[in-house]
Short mmCIF file of C-alpha atoms in Angstrom, two decimals:
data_model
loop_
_atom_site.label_atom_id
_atom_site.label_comp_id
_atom_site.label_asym_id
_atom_site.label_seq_id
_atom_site.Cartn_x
_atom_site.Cartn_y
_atom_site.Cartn_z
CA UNK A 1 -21.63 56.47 17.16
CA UNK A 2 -18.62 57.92 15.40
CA UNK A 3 -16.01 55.60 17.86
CA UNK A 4 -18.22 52.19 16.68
CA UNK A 5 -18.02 53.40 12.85
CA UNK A 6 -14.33 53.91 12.95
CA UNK A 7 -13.86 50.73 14.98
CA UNK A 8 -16.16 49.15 12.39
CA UNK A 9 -13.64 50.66 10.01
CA UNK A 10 -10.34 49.85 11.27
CA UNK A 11 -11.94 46.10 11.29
CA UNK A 12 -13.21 45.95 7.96
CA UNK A 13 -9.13 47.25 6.89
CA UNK A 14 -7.42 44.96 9.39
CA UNK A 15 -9.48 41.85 8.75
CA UNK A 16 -7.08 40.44 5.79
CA UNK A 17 -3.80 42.14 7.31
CA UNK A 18 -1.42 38.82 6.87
CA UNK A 19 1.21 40.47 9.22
CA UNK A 20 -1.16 39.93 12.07
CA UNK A 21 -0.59 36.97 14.09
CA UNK A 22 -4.95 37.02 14.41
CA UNK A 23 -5.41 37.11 10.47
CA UNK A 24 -7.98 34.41 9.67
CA UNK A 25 -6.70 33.84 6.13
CA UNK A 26 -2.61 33.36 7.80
CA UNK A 27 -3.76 29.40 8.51
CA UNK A 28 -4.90 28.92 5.06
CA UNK A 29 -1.82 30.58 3.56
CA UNK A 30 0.45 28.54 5.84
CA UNK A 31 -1.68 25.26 4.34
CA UNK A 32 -1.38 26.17 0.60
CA UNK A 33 2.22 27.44 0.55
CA UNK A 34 3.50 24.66 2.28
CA UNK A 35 6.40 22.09 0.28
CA UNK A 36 3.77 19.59 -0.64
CA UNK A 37 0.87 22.18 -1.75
CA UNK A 38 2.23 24.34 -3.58
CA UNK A 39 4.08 21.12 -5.52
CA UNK A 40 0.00 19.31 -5.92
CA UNK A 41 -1.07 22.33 -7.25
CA UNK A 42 1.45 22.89 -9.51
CA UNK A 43 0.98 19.29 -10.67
CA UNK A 44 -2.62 20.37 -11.28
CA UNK A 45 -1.89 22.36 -13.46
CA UNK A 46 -1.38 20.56 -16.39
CA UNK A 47 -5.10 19.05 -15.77
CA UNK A 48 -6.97 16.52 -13.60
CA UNK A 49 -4.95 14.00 -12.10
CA UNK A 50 -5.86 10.79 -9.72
CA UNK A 51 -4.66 9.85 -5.78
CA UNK A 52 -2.19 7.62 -7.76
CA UNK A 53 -0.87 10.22 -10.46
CA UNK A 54 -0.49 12.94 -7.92
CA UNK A 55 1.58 10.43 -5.55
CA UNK A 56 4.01 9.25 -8.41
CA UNK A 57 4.17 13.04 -9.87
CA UNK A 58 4.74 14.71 -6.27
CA UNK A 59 8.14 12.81 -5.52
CA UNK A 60 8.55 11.49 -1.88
CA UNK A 61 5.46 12.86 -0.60
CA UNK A 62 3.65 9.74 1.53
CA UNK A 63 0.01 9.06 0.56
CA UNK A 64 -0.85 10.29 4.13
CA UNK A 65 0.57 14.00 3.29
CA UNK A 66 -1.04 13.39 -0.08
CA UNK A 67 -4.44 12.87 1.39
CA UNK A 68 -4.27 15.75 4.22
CA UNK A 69 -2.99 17.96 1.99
CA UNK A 70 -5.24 17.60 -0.89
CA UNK A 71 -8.41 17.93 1.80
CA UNK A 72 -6.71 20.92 3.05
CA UNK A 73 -7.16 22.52 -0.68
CA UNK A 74 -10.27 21.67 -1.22
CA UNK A 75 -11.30 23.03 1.77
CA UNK A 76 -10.12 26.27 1.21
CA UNK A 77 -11.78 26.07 -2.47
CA UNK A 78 -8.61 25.74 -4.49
CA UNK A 79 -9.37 21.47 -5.69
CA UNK A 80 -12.19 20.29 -6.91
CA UNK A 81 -12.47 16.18 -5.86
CA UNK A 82 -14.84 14.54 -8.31
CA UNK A 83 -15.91 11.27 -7.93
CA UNK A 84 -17.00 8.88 -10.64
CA UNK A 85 -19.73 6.40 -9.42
CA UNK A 86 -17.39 3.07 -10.89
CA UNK A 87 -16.64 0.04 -9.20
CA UNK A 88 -14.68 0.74 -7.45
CA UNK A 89 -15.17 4.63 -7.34
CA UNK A 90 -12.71 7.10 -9.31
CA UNK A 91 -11.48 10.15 -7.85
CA UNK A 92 -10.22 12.93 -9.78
CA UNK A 93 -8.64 15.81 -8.78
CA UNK A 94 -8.36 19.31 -10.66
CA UNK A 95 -8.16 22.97 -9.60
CA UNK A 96 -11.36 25.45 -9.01
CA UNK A 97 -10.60 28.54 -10.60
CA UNK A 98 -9.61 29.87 -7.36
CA UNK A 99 -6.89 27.26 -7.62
CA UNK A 100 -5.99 28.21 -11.31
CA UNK A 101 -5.60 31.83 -10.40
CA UNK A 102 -2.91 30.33 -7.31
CA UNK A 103 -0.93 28.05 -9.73
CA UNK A 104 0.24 30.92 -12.18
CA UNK A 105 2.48 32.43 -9.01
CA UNK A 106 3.10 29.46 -7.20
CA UNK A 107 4.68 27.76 -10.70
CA UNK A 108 6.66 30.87 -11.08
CA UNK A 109 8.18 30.62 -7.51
CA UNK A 110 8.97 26.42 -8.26
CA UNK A 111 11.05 28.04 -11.83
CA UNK A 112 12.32 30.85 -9.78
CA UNK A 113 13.81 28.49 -7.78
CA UNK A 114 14.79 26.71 -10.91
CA UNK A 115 16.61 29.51 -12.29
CA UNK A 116 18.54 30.23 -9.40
CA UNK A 117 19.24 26.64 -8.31
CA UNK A 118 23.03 27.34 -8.63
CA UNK A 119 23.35 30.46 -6.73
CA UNK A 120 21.34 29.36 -3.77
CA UNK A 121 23.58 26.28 -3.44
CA UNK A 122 26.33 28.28 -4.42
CA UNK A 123 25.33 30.93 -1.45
CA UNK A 124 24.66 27.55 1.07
CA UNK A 125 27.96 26.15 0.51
CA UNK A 126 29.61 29.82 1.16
CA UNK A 127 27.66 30.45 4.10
CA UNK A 128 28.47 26.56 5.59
CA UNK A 129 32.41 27.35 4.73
CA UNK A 130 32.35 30.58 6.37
CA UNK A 131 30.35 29.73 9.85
CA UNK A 132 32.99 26.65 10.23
CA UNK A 133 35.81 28.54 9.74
CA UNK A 134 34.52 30.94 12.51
CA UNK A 135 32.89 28.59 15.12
CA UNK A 136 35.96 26.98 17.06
CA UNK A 137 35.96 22.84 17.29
CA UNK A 138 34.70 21.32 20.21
#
């Protein structure tokens, strides 16, 4: 009895550990931190947007990535897709509140990178220089 309740334990602790290669929540993270997610929902941010406003917002994204990538946040409950019953339909898509609560860190990662745009290209450039300089021509 006392084995199943610690095993029930350690479960209940473990099940949201995003170190673990079995974590159930590490496919959704790898879906809405990816390039083109974390840009949509910071484009949501500033309100509801259409297929077509996202696509010219989110520079060089295809409307393919657009599409898969806006299913894959509403599936895990951070868009909301509302369609208006027009001719021809209009979809519109906006973050949940899930999605709001996302957007706040995500948007400060995008200006982090912002902010230190300079030093990481800076710190690229060094890096490039020094790694020829040591790796003999072939």
């Amino acid at each position: 009895m006392i084995e199943t309740h610690q095993v029930a334990t350690a479960a209940r602790l473990l099940a949201h550990d995003t170190f673990d290669q079995k974590c159930a929540l590490r496919p959704i993270m790898d879906r809405t931190t990816s390039r083109w997610a974390t840009l949509i929902v910071s484009a949501l941010i500033a309100g509801p947007h259409r297929f077509a406003q996202l696509h010219q917002r989110v520079g060089g994204i295809s409307q393919k990535m657009l599409s898969q990538n806006l299913k894959a946040l509403a599936r895990a409950g951070l868009v909301d897709r509302h369609v208006t019953p027009t001719n021809p339909p209009q979809v519109t898509y906006s973050l949940t509140g899930l999605g709001v609560s996302l957007a706040g860190p995500l948007t400060e990662l995008i200006q982090w990178f912002g902010r230190h745009g300079d030093e990481l290209l800076a710190a690229q450039e060094h890096y490039d220089r020094r790694h020829e300089q040591a790796s003999p021509s072939v």
